[in-house]
C-alpha cells in the first residue's frame, strides 16, 4: 500500500527548515489516507485505505464513509509512522484536509488532527483539498514551470485554475452541474458497470467505436471555461432507450462507453488547451481521479507537445485522493512560517476555503 520514498526538487526549503516531518491526513470523501513527508519533498510513507463498501450501494454513502475514517485513521497513522521510521514526537506539524468534501468525513479527519496535534504539542494546518490537487504533480516531477494551468477532474470537481505559483491562483472555470467523474459514475451505473465507473468505462471504451454515437460536447460553443456534463448523461440514456430494455450486448455497451468518453475527453481537452493558450501557460498540471484516464492523457500529450507546454500527470495514487499532497501543502505553509488556525474547522464547500474562486 505504500508509495515508498521519492525525492522531489519541488520545494525550495532552506537549511534551517530541513528535516521537518509533516503528517498529512486526508478524509474528504471515501478514501482514508495518511502520509509522512520529510522536508517538503521526501515521502517517507504513504497509506491509502479505499472503502470498498460503497460499491454495494453504487455510490459513496456519507455515513458509512465517516465511520470508516474513524476506524481507519488510528491504524493508518501508526503504520505511516512505523514505515517512516519515526516516533510521533518527531513530527513537526500535522496537515489535514479541511474543505471541500463530505462534511461528516472532513469532521472526523479535522477532529482527529486537532486532538493528535494537541497531544503532541505541534501545529495543525487546515488544507484545501483542491489546492492540494493543483500541486500533487510536484511530489514526483518537481516544481512546475509557471504560470501553469491546473485541471482538477474528480468525482466531486471539475476545476480549471491558473496557477502562478504556490498560493497564486485564479479560477477560470468549473462545472455548472455534474463533475466529470460524477458523469462517468452515473453513466457507468446506467450501463450496469458498477462503482466507481471511471476505470470501468475507460477499460470498456477500448473495445468500442468512439464515433458510434454523436454525443454532445457541452458548452464548447460558448465562451469562457465552464463545463456542464449532466446533459451528456441524459443523451446516453436516450441513446440506450432506442435499443430497448437491458441487458444490452457487450458490443453496444462498448460503443456507448467509447462515444461517451470521446465527448468528455474532447470537452476537457479543448477547454484546457484554450486556457493554456489564453494564459500563455508553460505547463498543464492534472489532478483528480479522472486524470488517470488513458484517453485524456493520450489526447492532451500531442496538444501540449505542439505548444511546448509541459504536461504533468501524477501517478494514479497521487491523482486520486491522497494524504501526500495534503502534507505537501502543509510543508509549504510551514516553510512560509504561516501560523496554524486555532479555529480550524471542517467545511463542505469550496467557497469556504479562502481560495479566490469564480
Ligand atoms: O479524485 P478521486 O479519487 O476522488 C474524488 O472524487 O475526490 O476521483 C474519483 C473519480 C470517480 O468519479 C472515478 O470514476 C473517476 O475519478 N476515475 C476515472 C478513472 N479513474 C477514476 N474516470 C475516468 N477514467 C478513469 N480511468
Ligand atoms: Zn479529490
XYZ file of C-alpha atoms and ligand atoms in Angstrom:
385
model
C 0.000 0.000 0.000
C 2.964 2.300 0.192
C 4.478 4.650 -2.378
C 7.883 4.407 -0.731
C 10.106 7.442 -0.803
C 10.606 9.604 -3.807
C 12.795 12.664 -3.774
C 11.423 15.789 -5.362
C 13.037 19.026 -6.386
C 9.713 20.802 -5.974
C 10.296 22.889 -2.907
C 12.959 25.345 -2.019
C 13.333 24.717 1.676
C 16.246 26.325 3.422
C 18.803 24.505 5.552
C 17.183 25.788 8.773
C 13.937 24.177 7.836
C 15.453 20.869 6.739
C 14.259 17.550 8.117
C 10.883 18.793 9.086
C 8.364 15.989 9.308
C 4.768 16.681 8.357
C 1.986 14.188 8.924
C -0.696 14.524 6.210
C -4.284 13.388 6.809
C -6.946 13.150 4.097
C -10.559 12.123 4.775
C -12.620 14.325 2.437
C -14.557 11.557 0.709
C -14.288 7.759 0.835
C -10.513 7.223 0.941
C -8.680 7.393 4.266
C -5.081 8.398 3.694
C -2.081 9.235 5.876
C 1.421 10.236 4.785
C 4.693 11.350 6.337
C 6.561 13.899 4.241
C 10.092 14.908 5.144
C 11.429 18.332 4.330
C 8.516 19.033 1.972
C 9.931 16.679 -0.596
C 10.665 13.149 0.527
C 7.704 10.870 1.004
C 8.684 8.645 3.908
C 5.389 6.764 3.947
C 2.019 6.949 2.249
C -1.018 4.834 3.062
C -4.408 4.864 1.380
C -7.338 2.731 2.566
C -10.094 2.632 -0.035
C -13.572 1.881 1.202
C -14.960 -0.875 -0.989
C -18.211 -0.955 0.968
C -19.654 1.841 -1.222
C -19.670 -0.475 -4.237
C -22.646 -2.232 -2.669
C -24.655 0.979 -2.912
C -23.446 2.254 -6.286
C -22.033 5.449 -4.757
C -20.463 6.897 -1.634
C -22.695 6.675 1.470
C -21.570 9.612 3.681
C -22.466 7.993 6.996
C -20.507 4.830 6.174
C -17.559 6.861 4.899
C -17.315 8.855 8.141
C -17.461 5.718 10.278
C -14.793 4.022 8.200
C -12.466 7.045 8.532
C -12.871 6.854 12.294
C -11.931 3.192 12.258
C -9.004 3.502 9.853
C -7.280 6.715 10.942
C -5.546 5.488 14.137
C -4.333 2.339 12.364
C -3.027 4.214 9.341
C -1.252 6.819 11.467
C 0.509 4.035 13.370
C 1.502 2.293 10.128
C 2.642 5.527 8.481
C 4.880 6.464 11.435
C 6.278 2.947 11.618
C 7.067 2.837 7.914
C 8.585 6.324 8.050
C 10.818 5.064 10.874
C 9.913 7.883 13.259
C 8.142 8.308 16.579
C 5.117 10.570 16.921
C 7.113 13.119 18.945
C 9.411 13.652 15.941
C 6.559 15.185 13.940
C 6.824 18.942 13.414
C 3.288 19.566 12.164
C 0.053 17.950 11.063
C -1.690 18.960 7.836
C -5.310 17.923 7.424
C -7.911 18.434 4.696
C -10.500 20.907 5.975
C -12.530 21.636 2.788
C -14.216 20.857 0.459
C -15.807 17.424 0.727
C -18.340 15.394 2.693
C -18.648 17.316 5.919
C -19.063 14.222 8.125
C -15.870 12.746 6.677
C -13.951 16.010 6.969
C -15.008 16.444 10.605
C -13.505 13.063 11.508
C -10.123 13.997 9.978
C -10.075 17.519 11.438
C -11.107 16.375 14.935
C -8.519 13.614 14.886
C -5.777 16.009 13.697
C -6.633 18.635 16.328
C -6.628 16.097 19.150
C -3.390 14.498 17.972
C -1.754 17.900 17.475
C -2.779 18.962 20.972
C -1.396 15.766 22.474
C 1.924 16.160 20.622
C 2.150 19.918 21.010
C 2.574 20.527 17.267
C 0.731 22.935 14.934
C -2.224 21.674 12.914
C -2.695 23.255 9.489
C -6.022 23.062 7.631
C -5.536 22.404 3.922
C -7.818 22.963 0.978
C -8.252 19.710 -0.906
C -8.408 21.321 -4.356
C -5.300 23.389 -3.711
C -3.537 20.116 -2.888
C -4.684 18.512 -6.168
C -3.320 21.556 -8.053
C 0.176 20.752 -6.795
C 0.179 16.942 -6.472
C 2.433 16.502 -9.516
C 5.198 18.398 -7.671
C 5.807 15.376 -5.443
C 7.025 13.321 -8.397
C 8.023 15.856 -11.021
C 9.447 18.740 -9.048
C 8.291 22.331 -9.237
C 6.141 23.254 -12.209
C 7.137 25.928 -14.682
C 4.870 28.938 -14.031
C 2.368 30.097 -14.990
C 0.563 26.803 -15.259
C -2.977 25.690 -15.877
C -4.283 23.056 -13.486
C -7.156 20.795 -14.479
C -8.624 19.025 -11.453
C -11.125 16.413 -12.525
C -12.630 14.114 -9.916
C -15.907 12.685 -8.670
C -16.732 15.983 -6.988
C -14.901 18.599 -9.046
C -14.069 19.865 -12.497
C -11.872 22.907 -11.976
C -9.695 24.865 -14.352
C -7.298 27.146 -12.487
C -4.449 29.442 -13.459
C -1.582 28.842 -11.055
C 1.145 31.479 -10.918
C 2.992 29.693 -8.094
C 2.241 28.455 -4.605
C -0.682 30.497 -3.245
C -1.216 32.374 -6.530
C -4.484 31.123 -8.017
C -7.109 32.454 -10.404
C -10.181 30.319 -11.027
C -11.018 30.149 -14.723
C -13.872 27.664 -14.816
C -15.816 24.950 -13.018
C -18.639 22.596 -13.804
C -22.121 24.068 -13.624
C -23.712 20.736 -12.715
C -22.141 17.262 -12.579
C -18.391 16.827 -12.169
C -16.585 14.865 -14.893
C -16.047 11.847 -12.609
C -19.659 12.026 -11.476
C -20.748 11.805 -15.130
C -18.524 8.737 -15.552
C -20.020 7.166 -12.416
C -23.635 7.890 -13.412
C -23.195 6.656 -16.980
C -21.418 3.538 -15.712
C -24.348 2.837 -13.410
C -26.732 3.192 -16.368
C -24.558 0.752 -18.334
C -24.540 -1.699 -15.397
C -20.770 -1.354 -14.894
C -20.687 -0.754 -11.120
C -18.962 1.901 -8.993
C -16.656 3.730 -9.415
C -17.454 3.973 -13.096
C -14.438 5.790 -14.498
C -11.997 2.875 -14.650
C -14.738 0.531 -15.995
C -15.730 2.891 -18.819
C -12.082 3.626 -19.582
C -11.447 -0.131 -19.993
C -14.628 -0.967 -21.923
C -14.172 2.001 -24.274
C -11.101 0.275 -25.705
C -13.405 -2.292 -27.320
C -15.852 0.236 -28.762
C -16.105 2.774 -31.589
C -15.773 6.372 -30.423
C -17.832 7.609 -33.401
C -20.727 5.160 -32.929
C -22.828 7.871 -31.215
C -22.628 11.595 -31.719
C -22.960 12.718 -28.108
C -22.921 16.477 -27.375
C -19.737 18.352 -26.441
C -21.401 20.523 -23.779
C -20.599 24.244 -23.524
C -17.924 24.194 -26.231
C -19.993 26.581 -28.344
C -19.942 29.115 -25.500
C -17.143 31.446 -24.429
C -15.380 31.010 -21.098
C -14.018 27.967 -19.334
C -17.013 26.421 -17.571
C -18.188 22.843 -18.058
C -21.509 21.009 -17.952
C -21.870 17.237 -18.002
C -25.446 16.493 -16.934
C -26.859 16.733 -20.493
C -24.361 14.147 -21.659
C -25.696 11.669 -19.122
C -29.224 12.235 -20.457
C -28.030 11.807 -24.060
C -26.562 8.420 -23.116
C -29.881 7.344 -21.552
C -31.821 8.419 -24.640
C -29.412 6.503 -26.912
C -29.784 3.356 -24.812
C -33.578 3.566 -24.829
C -33.601 3.222 -28.622
C -32.169 -0.281 -28.075
C -34.978 -1.452 -25.782
C -34.574 -2.926 -22.313
C -31.352 -4.159 -20.670
C -29.363 -6.372 -20.643
C -27.581 -4.879 -23.643
C -24.977 -6.723 -25.701
C -21.367 -6.006 -24.733
C -20.555 -4.523 -28.157
C -23.336 -1.959 -27.735
C -22.133 -1.032 -24.236
C -18.579 -0.682 -25.547
C -19.719 1.659 -28.334
C -21.677 3.806 -25.878
C -18.716 3.862 -23.442
C -16.270 4.852 -26.195
C -18.566 7.549 -27.608
C -19.325 8.959 -24.138
C -15.644 9.018 -23.248
C -14.803 10.752 -26.534
C -17.302 13.513 -25.700
C -15.984 14.050 -22.151
C -12.354 13.934 -23.203
C -12.807 16.276 -26.154
C -14.605 18.759 -23.896
C -11.865 18.625 -21.256
C -9.040 18.818 -23.800
C -10.477 21.737 -25.744
C -11.281 23.752 -22.628
C -7.907 23.018 -21.006
C -5.914 23.892 -24.118
C -7.940 27.090 -24.631
C -6.992 28.041 -21.047
C -3.330 27.218 -21.730
C -3.368 29.454 -24.818
C -5.279 32.245 -23.117
C -2.899 32.379 -20.160
C 0.297 31.630 -22.119
C 0.873 28.798 -19.673
C 4.119 26.834 -19.630
C 2.664 23.736 -18.041
C -0.582 21.838 -17.700
C -0.864 20.056 -14.338
C -3.510 17.361 -13.946
C -5.088 16.132 -10.728
C -8.096 14.151 -9.509
C -9.203 10.597 -10.253
C -10.301 11.309 -13.853
C -6.700 12.349 -14.607
C -5.992 8.576 -14.557
C -7.986 8.298 -17.781
C -5.882 6.887 -20.595
C -7.719 8.667 -23.395
C -7.443 12.041 -21.664
C -3.691 11.630 -21.250
C -3.300 10.391 -24.842
C -5.222 13.359 -26.288
C -3.517 16.003 -24.186
C 0.016 14.800 -24.946
C 0.233 15.921 -28.610
C -1.633 19.169 -27.868
C 0.895 20.083 -25.175
C 3.867 18.897 -27.232
C 2.790 21.077 -30.176
C 2.840 24.120 -27.876
C 5.991 23.144 -25.997
C 3.946 23.028 -22.810
C 4.873 20.526 -20.084
C 2.084 18.019 -19.480
C 2.453 16.939 -15.857
C 0.335 13.982 -14.780
C 0.952 12.388 -11.377
C 0.906 8.612 -10.975
C -2.585 7.199 -10.223
C -2.036 7.167 -6.433
C -1.266 10.878 -6.476
C -4.070 11.725 -8.951
C -6.685 10.244 -6.645
C -7.392 11.481 -3.124
C -4.241 11.096 -1.058
C -2.556 12.487 2.043
C 0.830 13.084 0.396
C -0.487 16.153 -1.430
C -2.074 17.425 1.798
C 1.254 17.067 3.630
C 2.952 18.910 0.753
C 0.741 21.981 1.170
C 1.246 21.787 4.943
C 5.027 21.703 4.484
C 4.856 24.681 2.177
C 2.839 26.640 4.734
C 5.211 25.669 7.497
C 8.178 26.794 5.416
C 6.464 30.145 4.943
C 6.034 30.467 8.673
C 2.250 30.524 8.488
C 0.537 30.287 11.849
C -1.926 27.473 12.422
C -5.579 28.472 12.686
C -6.828 27.832 16.253
C -10.404 27.974 14.945
C -9.724 25.234 12.389
C -12.969 23.557 11.388
C -14.242 21.367 8.559
C -16.274 22.897 5.727
C -18.125 21.202 2.878
C -17.963 23.976 0.285
C -15.021 25.103 -1.802
C -16.143 28.677 -1.202
C -15.314 28.263 2.483
C -11.686 27.627 1.683
C -10.478 31.178 1.332
C -9.180 30.473 -2.184
C -10.104 33.020 -4.880
C -12.884 31.151 -6.669
C -15.040 32.277 -9.530
O -10.063 12.175 -7.010
P -10.896 10.951 -6.751
O -10.185 9.696 -6.334
O -11.963 11.206 -5.647
C -12.806 12.317 -5.638
O -13.859 12.242 -6.301
O -12.428 13.315 -4.981
O -11.732 10.697 -8.070
C -12.646 9.642 -8.191
C -13.342 9.789 -9.536
C -14.515 8.816 -9.724
O -15.605 9.546 -10.229
C -13.961 7.818 -10.733
O -14.979 7.251 -11.533
C -13.023 8.685 -11.554
O -12.402 9.526 -10.608
N -11.991 7.909 -12.251
C -11.872 7.866 -13.591
C -10.811 6.981 -13.878
N -10.318 6.521 -12.689
C -11.044 7.110 -11.705
N -12.565 8.486 -14.557
C -12.224 8.235 -15.838
N -11.234 7.381 -16.191
C -10.505 6.740 -15.258
N -9.534 5.900 -15.622
Zn -10.083 14.873 -4.752
